[in-house]
Tab-separated table of C-alpha atoms in Angstrom:
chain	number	residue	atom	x	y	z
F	1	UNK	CA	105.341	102.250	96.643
F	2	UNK	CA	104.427	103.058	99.793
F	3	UNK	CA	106.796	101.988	102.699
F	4	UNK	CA	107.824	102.671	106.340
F	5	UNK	CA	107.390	99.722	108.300
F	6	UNK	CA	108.729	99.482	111.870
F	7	UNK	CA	112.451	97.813	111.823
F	8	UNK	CA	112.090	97.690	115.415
F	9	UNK	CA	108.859	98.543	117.377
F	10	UNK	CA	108.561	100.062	120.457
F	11	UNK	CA	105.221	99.503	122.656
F	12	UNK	CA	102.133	101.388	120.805
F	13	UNK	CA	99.213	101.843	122.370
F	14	UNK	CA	95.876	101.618	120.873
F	15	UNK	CA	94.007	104.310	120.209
F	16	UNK	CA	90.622	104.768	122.109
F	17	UNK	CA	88.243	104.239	118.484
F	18	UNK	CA	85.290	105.420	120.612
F	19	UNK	CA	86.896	108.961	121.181
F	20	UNK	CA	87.699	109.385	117.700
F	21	UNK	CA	86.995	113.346	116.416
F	22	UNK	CA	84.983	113.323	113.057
F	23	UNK	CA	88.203	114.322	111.341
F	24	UNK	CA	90.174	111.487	112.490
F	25	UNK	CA	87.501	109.375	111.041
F	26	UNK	CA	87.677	111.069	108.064
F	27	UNK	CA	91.580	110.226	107.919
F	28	UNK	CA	91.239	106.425	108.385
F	29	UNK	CA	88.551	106.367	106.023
F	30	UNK	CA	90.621	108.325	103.561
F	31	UNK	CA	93.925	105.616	104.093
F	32	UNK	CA	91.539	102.758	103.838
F	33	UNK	CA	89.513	103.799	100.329
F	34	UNK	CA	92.881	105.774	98.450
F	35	UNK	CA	95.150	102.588	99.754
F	36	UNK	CA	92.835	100.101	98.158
F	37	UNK	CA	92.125	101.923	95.527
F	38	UNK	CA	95.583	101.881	94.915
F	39	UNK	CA	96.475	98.684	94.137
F	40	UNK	CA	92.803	98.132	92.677
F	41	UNK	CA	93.590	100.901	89.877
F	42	UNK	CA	96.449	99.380	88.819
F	43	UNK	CA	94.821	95.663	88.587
F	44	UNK	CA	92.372	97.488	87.014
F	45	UNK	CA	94.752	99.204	84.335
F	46	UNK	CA	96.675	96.094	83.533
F	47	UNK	CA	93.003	93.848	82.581
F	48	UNK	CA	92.079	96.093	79.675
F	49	UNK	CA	92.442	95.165	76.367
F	50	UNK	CA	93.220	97.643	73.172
F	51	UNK	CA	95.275	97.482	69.967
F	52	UNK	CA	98.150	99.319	69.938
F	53	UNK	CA	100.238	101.875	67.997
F	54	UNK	CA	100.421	101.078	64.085
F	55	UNK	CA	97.080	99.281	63.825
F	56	UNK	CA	99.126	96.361	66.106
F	57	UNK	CA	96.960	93.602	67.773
F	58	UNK	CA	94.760	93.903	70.858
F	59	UNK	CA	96.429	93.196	73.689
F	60	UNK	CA	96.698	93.589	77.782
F	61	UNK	CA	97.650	96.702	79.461
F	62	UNK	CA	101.240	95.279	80.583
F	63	UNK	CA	103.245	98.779	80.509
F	64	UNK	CA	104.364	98.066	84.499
F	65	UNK	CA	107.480	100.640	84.395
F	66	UNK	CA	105.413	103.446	82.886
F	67	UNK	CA	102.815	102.491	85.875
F	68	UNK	CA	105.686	103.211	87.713
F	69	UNK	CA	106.633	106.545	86.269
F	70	UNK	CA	102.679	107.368	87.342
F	71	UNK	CA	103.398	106.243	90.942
F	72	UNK	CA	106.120	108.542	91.048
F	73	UNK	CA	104.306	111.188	89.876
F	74	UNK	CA	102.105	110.840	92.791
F	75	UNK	CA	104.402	110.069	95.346
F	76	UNK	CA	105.856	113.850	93.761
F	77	UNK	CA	102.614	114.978	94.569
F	78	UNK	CA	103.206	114.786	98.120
F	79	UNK	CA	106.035	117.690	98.209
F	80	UNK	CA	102.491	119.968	97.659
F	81	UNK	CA	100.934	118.754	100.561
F	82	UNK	CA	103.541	119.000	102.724
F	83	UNK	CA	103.714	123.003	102.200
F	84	UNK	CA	100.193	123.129	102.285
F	85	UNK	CA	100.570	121.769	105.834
F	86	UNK	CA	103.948	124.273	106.602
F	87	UNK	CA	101.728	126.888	105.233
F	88	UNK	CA	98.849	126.121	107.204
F	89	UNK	CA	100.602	125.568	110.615
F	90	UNK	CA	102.743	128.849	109.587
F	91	UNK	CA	99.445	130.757	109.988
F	92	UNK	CA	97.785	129.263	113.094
F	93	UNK	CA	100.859	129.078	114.762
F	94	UNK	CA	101.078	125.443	115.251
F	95	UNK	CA	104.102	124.339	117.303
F	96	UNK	CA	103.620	120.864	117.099
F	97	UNK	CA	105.204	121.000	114.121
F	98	UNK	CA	108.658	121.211	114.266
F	99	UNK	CA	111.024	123.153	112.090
F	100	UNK	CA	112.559	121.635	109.333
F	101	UNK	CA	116.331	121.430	109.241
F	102	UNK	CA	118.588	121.964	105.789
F	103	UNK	CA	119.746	118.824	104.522
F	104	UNK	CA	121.590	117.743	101.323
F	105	UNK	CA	118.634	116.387	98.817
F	106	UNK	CA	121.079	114.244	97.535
F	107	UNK	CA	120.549	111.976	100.644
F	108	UNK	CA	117.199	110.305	99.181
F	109	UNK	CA	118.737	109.678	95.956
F	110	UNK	CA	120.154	105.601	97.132
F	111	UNK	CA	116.837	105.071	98.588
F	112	UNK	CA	115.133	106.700	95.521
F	113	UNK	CA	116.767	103.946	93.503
F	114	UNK	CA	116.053	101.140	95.670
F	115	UNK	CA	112.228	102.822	95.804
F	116	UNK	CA	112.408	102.721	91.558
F	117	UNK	CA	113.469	99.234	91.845
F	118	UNK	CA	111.432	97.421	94.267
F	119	UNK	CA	108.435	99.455	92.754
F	120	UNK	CA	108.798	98.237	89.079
F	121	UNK	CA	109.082	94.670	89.760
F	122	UNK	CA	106.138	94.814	91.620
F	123	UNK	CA	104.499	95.764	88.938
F	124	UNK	CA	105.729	93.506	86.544
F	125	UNK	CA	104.483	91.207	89.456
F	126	UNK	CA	100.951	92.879	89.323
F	127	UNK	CA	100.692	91.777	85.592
F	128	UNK	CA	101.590	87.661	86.885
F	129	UNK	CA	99.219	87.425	90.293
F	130	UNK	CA	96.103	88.503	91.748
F	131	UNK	CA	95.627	91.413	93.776
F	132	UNK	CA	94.818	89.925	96.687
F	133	UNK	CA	98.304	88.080	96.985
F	134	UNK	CA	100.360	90.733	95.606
F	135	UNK	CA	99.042	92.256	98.758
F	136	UNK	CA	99.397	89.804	100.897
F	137	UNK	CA	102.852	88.758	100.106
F	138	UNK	CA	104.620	92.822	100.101
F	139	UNK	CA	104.237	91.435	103.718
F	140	UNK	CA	107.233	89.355	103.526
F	141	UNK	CA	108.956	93.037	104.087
F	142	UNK	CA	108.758	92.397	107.497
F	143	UNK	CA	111.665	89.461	107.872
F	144	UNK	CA	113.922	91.633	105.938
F	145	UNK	CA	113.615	94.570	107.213
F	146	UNK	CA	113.961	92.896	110.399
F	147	UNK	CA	116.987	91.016	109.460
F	148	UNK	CA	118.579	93.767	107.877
F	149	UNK	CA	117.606	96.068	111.372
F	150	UNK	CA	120.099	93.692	113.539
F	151	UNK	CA	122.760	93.275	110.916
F	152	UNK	CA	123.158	97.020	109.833
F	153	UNK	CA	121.443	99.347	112.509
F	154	UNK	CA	122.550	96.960	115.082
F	155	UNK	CA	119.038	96.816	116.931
F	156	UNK	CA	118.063	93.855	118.925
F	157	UNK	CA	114.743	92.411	118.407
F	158	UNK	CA	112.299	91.171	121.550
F	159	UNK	CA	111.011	87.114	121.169
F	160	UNK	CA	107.767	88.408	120.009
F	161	UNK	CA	109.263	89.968	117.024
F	162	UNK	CA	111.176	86.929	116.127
F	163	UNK	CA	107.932	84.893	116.833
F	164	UNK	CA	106.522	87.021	114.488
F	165	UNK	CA	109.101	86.846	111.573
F	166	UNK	CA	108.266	83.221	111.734
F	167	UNK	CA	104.742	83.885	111.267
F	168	UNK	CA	104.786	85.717	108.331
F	169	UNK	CA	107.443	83.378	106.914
F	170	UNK	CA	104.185	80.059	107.407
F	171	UNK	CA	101.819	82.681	106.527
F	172	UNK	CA	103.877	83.329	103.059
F	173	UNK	CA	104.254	79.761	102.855
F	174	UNK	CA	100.273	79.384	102.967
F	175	UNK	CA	99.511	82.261	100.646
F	176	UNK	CA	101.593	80.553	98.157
F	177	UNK	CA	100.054	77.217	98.646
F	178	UNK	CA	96.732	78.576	97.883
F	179	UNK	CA	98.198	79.849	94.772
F	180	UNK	CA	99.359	76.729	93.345
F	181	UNK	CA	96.349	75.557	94.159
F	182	UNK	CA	94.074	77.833	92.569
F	183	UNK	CA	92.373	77.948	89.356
F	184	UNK	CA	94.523	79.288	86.322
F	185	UNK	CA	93.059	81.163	83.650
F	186	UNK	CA	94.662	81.856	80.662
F	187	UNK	CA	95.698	85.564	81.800
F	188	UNK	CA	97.465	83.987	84.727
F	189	UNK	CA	99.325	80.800	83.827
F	190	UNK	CA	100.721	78.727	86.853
F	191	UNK	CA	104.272	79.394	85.901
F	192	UNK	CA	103.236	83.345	85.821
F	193	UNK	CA	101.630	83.214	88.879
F	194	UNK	CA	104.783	81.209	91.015
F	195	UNK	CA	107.417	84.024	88.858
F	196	UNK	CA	104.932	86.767	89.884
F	197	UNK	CA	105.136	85.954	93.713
F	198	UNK	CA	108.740	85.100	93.986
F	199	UNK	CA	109.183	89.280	92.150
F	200	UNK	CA	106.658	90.452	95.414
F	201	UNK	CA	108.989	88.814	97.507
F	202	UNK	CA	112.361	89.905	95.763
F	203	UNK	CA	111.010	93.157	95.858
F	204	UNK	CA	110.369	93.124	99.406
F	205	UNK	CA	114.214	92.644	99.635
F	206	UNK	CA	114.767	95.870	97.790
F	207	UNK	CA	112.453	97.875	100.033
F	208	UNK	CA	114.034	96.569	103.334
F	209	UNK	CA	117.382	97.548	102.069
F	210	UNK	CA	115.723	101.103	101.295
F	211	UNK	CA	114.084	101.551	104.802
F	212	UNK	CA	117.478	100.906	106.657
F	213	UNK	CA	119.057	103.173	104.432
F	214	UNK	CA	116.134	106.051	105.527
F	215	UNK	CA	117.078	105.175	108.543
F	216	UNK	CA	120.581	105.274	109.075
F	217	UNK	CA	121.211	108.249	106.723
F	218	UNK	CA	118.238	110.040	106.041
F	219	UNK	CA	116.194	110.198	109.853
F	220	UNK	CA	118.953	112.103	111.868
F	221	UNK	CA	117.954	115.055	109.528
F	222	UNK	CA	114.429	115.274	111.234
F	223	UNK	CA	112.860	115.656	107.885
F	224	UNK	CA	108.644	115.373	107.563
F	225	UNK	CA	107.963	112.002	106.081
F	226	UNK	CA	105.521	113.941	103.479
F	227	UNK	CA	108.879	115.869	102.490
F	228	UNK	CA	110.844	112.861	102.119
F	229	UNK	CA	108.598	110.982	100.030
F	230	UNK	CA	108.243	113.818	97.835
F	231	UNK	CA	112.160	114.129	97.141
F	232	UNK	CA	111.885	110.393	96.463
F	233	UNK	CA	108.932	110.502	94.182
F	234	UNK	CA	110.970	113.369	92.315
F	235	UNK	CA	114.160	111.724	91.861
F	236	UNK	CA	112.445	107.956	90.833
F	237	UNK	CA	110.531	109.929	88.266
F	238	UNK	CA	113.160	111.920	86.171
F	239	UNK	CA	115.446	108.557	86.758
F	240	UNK	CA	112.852	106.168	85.563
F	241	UNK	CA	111.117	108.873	82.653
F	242	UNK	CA	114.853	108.796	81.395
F	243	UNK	CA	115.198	104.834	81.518
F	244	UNK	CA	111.674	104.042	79.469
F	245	UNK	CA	114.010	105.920	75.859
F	246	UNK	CA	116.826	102.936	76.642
F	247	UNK	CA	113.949	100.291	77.576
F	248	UNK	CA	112.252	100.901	74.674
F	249	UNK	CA	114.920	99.241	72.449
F	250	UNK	CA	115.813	96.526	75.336
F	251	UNK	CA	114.665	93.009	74.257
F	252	UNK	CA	112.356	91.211	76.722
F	253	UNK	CA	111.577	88.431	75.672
F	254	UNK	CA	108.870	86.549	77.721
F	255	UNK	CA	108.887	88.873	80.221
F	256	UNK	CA	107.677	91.586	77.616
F	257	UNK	CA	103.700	92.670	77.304
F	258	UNK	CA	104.186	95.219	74.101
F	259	UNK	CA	103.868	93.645	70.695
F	260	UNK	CA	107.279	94.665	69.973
F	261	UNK	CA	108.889	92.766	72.701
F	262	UNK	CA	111.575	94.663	73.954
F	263	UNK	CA	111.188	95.669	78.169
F	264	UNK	CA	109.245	98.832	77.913
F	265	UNK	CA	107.019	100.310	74.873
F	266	UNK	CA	105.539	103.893	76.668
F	267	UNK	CA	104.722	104.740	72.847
F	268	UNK	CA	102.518	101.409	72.446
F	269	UNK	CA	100.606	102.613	75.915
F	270	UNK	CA	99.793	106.024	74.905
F	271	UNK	CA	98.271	104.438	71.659
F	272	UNK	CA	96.285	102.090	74.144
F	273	UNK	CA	95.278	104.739	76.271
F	274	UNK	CA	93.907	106.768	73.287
F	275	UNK	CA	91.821	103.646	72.006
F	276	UNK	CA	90.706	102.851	75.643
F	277	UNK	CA	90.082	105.942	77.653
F	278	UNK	CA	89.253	103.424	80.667
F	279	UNK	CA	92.624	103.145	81.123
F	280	UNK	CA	93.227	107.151	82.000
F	281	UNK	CA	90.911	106.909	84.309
F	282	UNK	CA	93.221	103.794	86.233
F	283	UNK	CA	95.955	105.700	85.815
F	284	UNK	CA	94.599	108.725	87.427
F	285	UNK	CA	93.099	107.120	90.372
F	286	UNK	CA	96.436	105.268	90.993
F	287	UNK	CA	98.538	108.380	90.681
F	288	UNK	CA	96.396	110.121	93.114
F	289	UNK	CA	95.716	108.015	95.263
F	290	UNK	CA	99.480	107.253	96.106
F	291	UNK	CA	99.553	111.155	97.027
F	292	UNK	CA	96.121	111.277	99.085
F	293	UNK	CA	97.459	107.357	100.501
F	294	UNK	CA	100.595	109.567	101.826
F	295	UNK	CA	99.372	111.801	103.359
F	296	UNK	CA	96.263	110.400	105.279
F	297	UNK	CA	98.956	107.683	106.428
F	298	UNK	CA	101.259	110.682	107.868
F	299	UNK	CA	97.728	112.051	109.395
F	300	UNK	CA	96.557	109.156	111.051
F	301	UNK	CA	99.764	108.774	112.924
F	302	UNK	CA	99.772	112.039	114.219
F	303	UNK	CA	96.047	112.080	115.156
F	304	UNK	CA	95.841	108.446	116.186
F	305	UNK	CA	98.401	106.011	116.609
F	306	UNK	CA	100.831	104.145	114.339
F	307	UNK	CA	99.286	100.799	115.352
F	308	UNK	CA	95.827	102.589	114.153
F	309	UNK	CA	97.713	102.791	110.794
F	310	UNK	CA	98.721	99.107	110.836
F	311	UNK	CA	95.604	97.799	111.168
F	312	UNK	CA	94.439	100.288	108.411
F	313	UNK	CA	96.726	98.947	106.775
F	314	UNK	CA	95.794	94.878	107.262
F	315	UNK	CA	92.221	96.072	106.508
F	316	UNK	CA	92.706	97.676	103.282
F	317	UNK	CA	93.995	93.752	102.576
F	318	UNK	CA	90.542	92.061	102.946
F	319	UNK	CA	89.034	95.282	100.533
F	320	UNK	CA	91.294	94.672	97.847
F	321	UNK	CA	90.591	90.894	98.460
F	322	UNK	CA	86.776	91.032	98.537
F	323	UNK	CA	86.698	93.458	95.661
F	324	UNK	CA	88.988	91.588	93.572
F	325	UNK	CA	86.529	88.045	94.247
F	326	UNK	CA	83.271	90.027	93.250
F	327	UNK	CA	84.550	91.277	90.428
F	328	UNK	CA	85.729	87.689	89.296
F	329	UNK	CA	89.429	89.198	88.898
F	330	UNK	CA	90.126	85.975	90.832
F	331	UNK	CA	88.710	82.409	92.218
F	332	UNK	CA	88.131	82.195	96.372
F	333	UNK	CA	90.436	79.676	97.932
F	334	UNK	CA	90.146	78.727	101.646
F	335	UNK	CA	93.782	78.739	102.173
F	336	UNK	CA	93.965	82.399	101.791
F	337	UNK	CA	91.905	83.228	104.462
F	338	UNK	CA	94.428	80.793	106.769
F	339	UNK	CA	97.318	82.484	105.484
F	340	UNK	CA	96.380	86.389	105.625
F	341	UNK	CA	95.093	85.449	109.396
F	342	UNK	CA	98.608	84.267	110.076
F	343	UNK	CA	100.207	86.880	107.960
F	344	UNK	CA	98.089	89.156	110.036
F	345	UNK	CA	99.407	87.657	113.341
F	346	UNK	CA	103.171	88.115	112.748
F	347	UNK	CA	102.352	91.771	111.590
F	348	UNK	CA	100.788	92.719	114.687
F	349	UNK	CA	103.327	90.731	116.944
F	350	UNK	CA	106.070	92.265	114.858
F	351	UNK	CA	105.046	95.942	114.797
F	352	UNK	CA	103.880	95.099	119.445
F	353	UNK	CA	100.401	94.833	118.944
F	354	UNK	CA	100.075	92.088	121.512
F	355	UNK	CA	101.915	94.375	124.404
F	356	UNK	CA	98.694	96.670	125.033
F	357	UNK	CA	96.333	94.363	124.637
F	358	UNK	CA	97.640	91.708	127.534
F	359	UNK	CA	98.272	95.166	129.673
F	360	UNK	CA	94.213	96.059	128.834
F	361	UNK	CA	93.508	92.039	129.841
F	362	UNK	CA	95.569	92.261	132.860
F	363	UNK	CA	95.464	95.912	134.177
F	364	UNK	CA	91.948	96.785	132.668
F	365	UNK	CA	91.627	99.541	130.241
F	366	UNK	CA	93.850	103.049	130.790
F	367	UNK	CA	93.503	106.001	128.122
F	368	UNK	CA	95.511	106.052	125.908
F	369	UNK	CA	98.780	108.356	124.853
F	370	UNK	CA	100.884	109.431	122.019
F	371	UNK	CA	103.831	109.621	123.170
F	372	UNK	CA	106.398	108.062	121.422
F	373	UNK	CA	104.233	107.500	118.237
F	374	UNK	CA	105.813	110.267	116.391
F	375	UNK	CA	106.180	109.619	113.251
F	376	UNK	CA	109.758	108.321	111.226
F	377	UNK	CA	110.933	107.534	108.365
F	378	UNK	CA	112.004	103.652	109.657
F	379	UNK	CA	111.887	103.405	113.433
F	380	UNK	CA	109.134	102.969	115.360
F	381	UNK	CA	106.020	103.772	113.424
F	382	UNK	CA	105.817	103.274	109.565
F	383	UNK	CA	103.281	100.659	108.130
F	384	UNK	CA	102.331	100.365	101.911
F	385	UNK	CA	103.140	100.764	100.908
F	386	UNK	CA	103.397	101.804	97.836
F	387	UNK	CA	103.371	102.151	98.626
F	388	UNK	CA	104.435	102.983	97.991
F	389	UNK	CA	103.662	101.884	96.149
């Protein structure tokens, strides 16, 4: 899934919404619809019901590694559009864009695997919890990427970072709360729902691990973040294609959604897919929208500002929440409102947020500038997400 969050932000200025261009409106409109309809695709995918190969029972959608495979495929999908942009800045000339240097390939294979990791447990997590908190709680990447940032990159984070790791630590707290304290139906058991949250947040583990290894090995090679999630998407899906033969014949247990029971049945999806062409249709819109996700997050960056793609980001959190509640995919409880607004809080004092807005409040408003907004791999300016996924 979609990544890049800051390990350790730098001051980011807001960008000036009332001079945005037509095309930059475009851009956050495209991030905000493909990154919703991201996670809303695969919800979407995993509530259908079909039988299955061999005349087996009806049963749920739960094929969460061959979701992943599909998430792959899109992130893949991204190595296009980044020579569509070479090719277009090749012709007009463009020397904002800077050349890209030779590197080994191999060097996105370790974050590749962490990527295939974190990425299937979250959706095995998908299949336990609602939408709205499996968004919600991917932001629990923000302690451990921070963590990790001081132990291995040897960064040093400001109070207002810190105060905001604590933040998101109450505001995961809350989240959680509110889903104990929900309503259970008999798709989402209570015991589902607390093993669904606690894979969102072991997964968040995975990822942080992956973004400090972008960044220590991967961003001295200069290489366009389009590129690099392309080589990942390509590695994770050959690696994980190969691993759903050996899956297939792994027992599951309780953990497995096929009739068979073992940790993977692609064979038993296919058969659902053929008896409930809805399901396609999921699939497709969340393996493109991963790819179009990509690369209107690299674009709004560029054009805006990386704290214009955080709060992109936040927002596409209250779509996939208010979609999700009107179409009765889950029960409204007040506490989640109190813990995505605290959630939200230790984002934005994580990633600086606060910095321009006191110097607007105490200095008045200055235009805006884009320096030092560039856009990395870890650093300064990443946001998903599947991901990203």
């Amino acid at each position: 899934m979609t990544r890049f969050v800051a390990a350790g932000s730098s001051d980011l200025p807001l960008s000036h919404a009332m001079a945005w261009t037509k095309y930059q409106l475009f851009l956050a409109g495209l991030m905000l619809v493909t990154g919703s309809i991201n996670t809303l695709s695969a919800k979407w995918a995993d509530n259908f019901k079909a039988e299955g190969c061999g005349g087996s029972r009806e049963h749920n959608f739960e094929h969460p590694f061959l979701q992943a495979v599909g998430m792959f495929l899109g992130e893949f999908s991204c190595l296009a559009a980044f020579y569509l942009v070479q090719c277009r800045a090749t012709r007009q000339s463009d020397s904002s864009v800077e050349p890209q240097q030779s590197f080994n390939a191999l060097l996105f294979l370790p974050p590749a695997l962490c990527d295939m990791t974190g990425t299937s447990l979250m959706y095995v997590a998908l299949n336990m919890t609602s939408a709205s908190s499996f968004q919600m709680l991917r932001g629990a990447v923000i302690i451990f990427t921070g963590l990790f940032s001081v132990a291995f990159l040897n960064r040093r984070l400001a109070p207002s970072q810190w105060v905001g790791i604590l933040a998101t630590i109450v505001g995961l707290v809350v989240v959680g709360l509110a889903d104990l304290l929900s309503k259970h139906d008999s798709q989402h058991k209570l015991s589902e729902v607390i093993t669904g949250d606690l894979l969102i947040i072991m997964a968040q583990i995975i990822v942080a691990i992956q973004m400090v290894l972008e960044e220590k090995f991967v961003y001295k090679h200069n290489v366009h973040p389009l590129r690099a999630v392309g080589i990942e998407g390509f590695f994770g899906f050959v690696i994980l294609s190969l691993l759903l033969v050996p899956m297939y014949y792994i027992p599951a247990g309780s953990f497995s959604g096929n009739p068979r029971g073992t940790l993977e049945d692609a064979l038993d999806a296919f058969c659902q897919v053929g008896r409930q062409p809805l399901i396609a249709v999921a699939l497709l819109g969340n393996i493109s929208s991963i790819a179009f996700f990509n690369f209107a997050g690299v674009s709004v960056t560029k054009e805006l500002s990386a704290t214009t793609r955080m709060v992109l980001d936040s927002l596409r959190t209250v779509v996939i929440w208010a979609l999700s509640l009107a179409l009765g995919w889950e029960t409204f409880h007040p506490l989640q409102i109190l813990g995505f607004f605290i959630l939200l809080m230790g984002t934005a004092l994580y990633n600086g947020l606060h910095r321009p807005l006191l110097a607007c409040l105490s200095r008045g408003w200055h235009p805006p500038t884009q320096e030092g907004e560039q856009e990395r791999l870890l650093g300064d300016s990443r946001t998903p997400i599947n991901d990203a996924s």
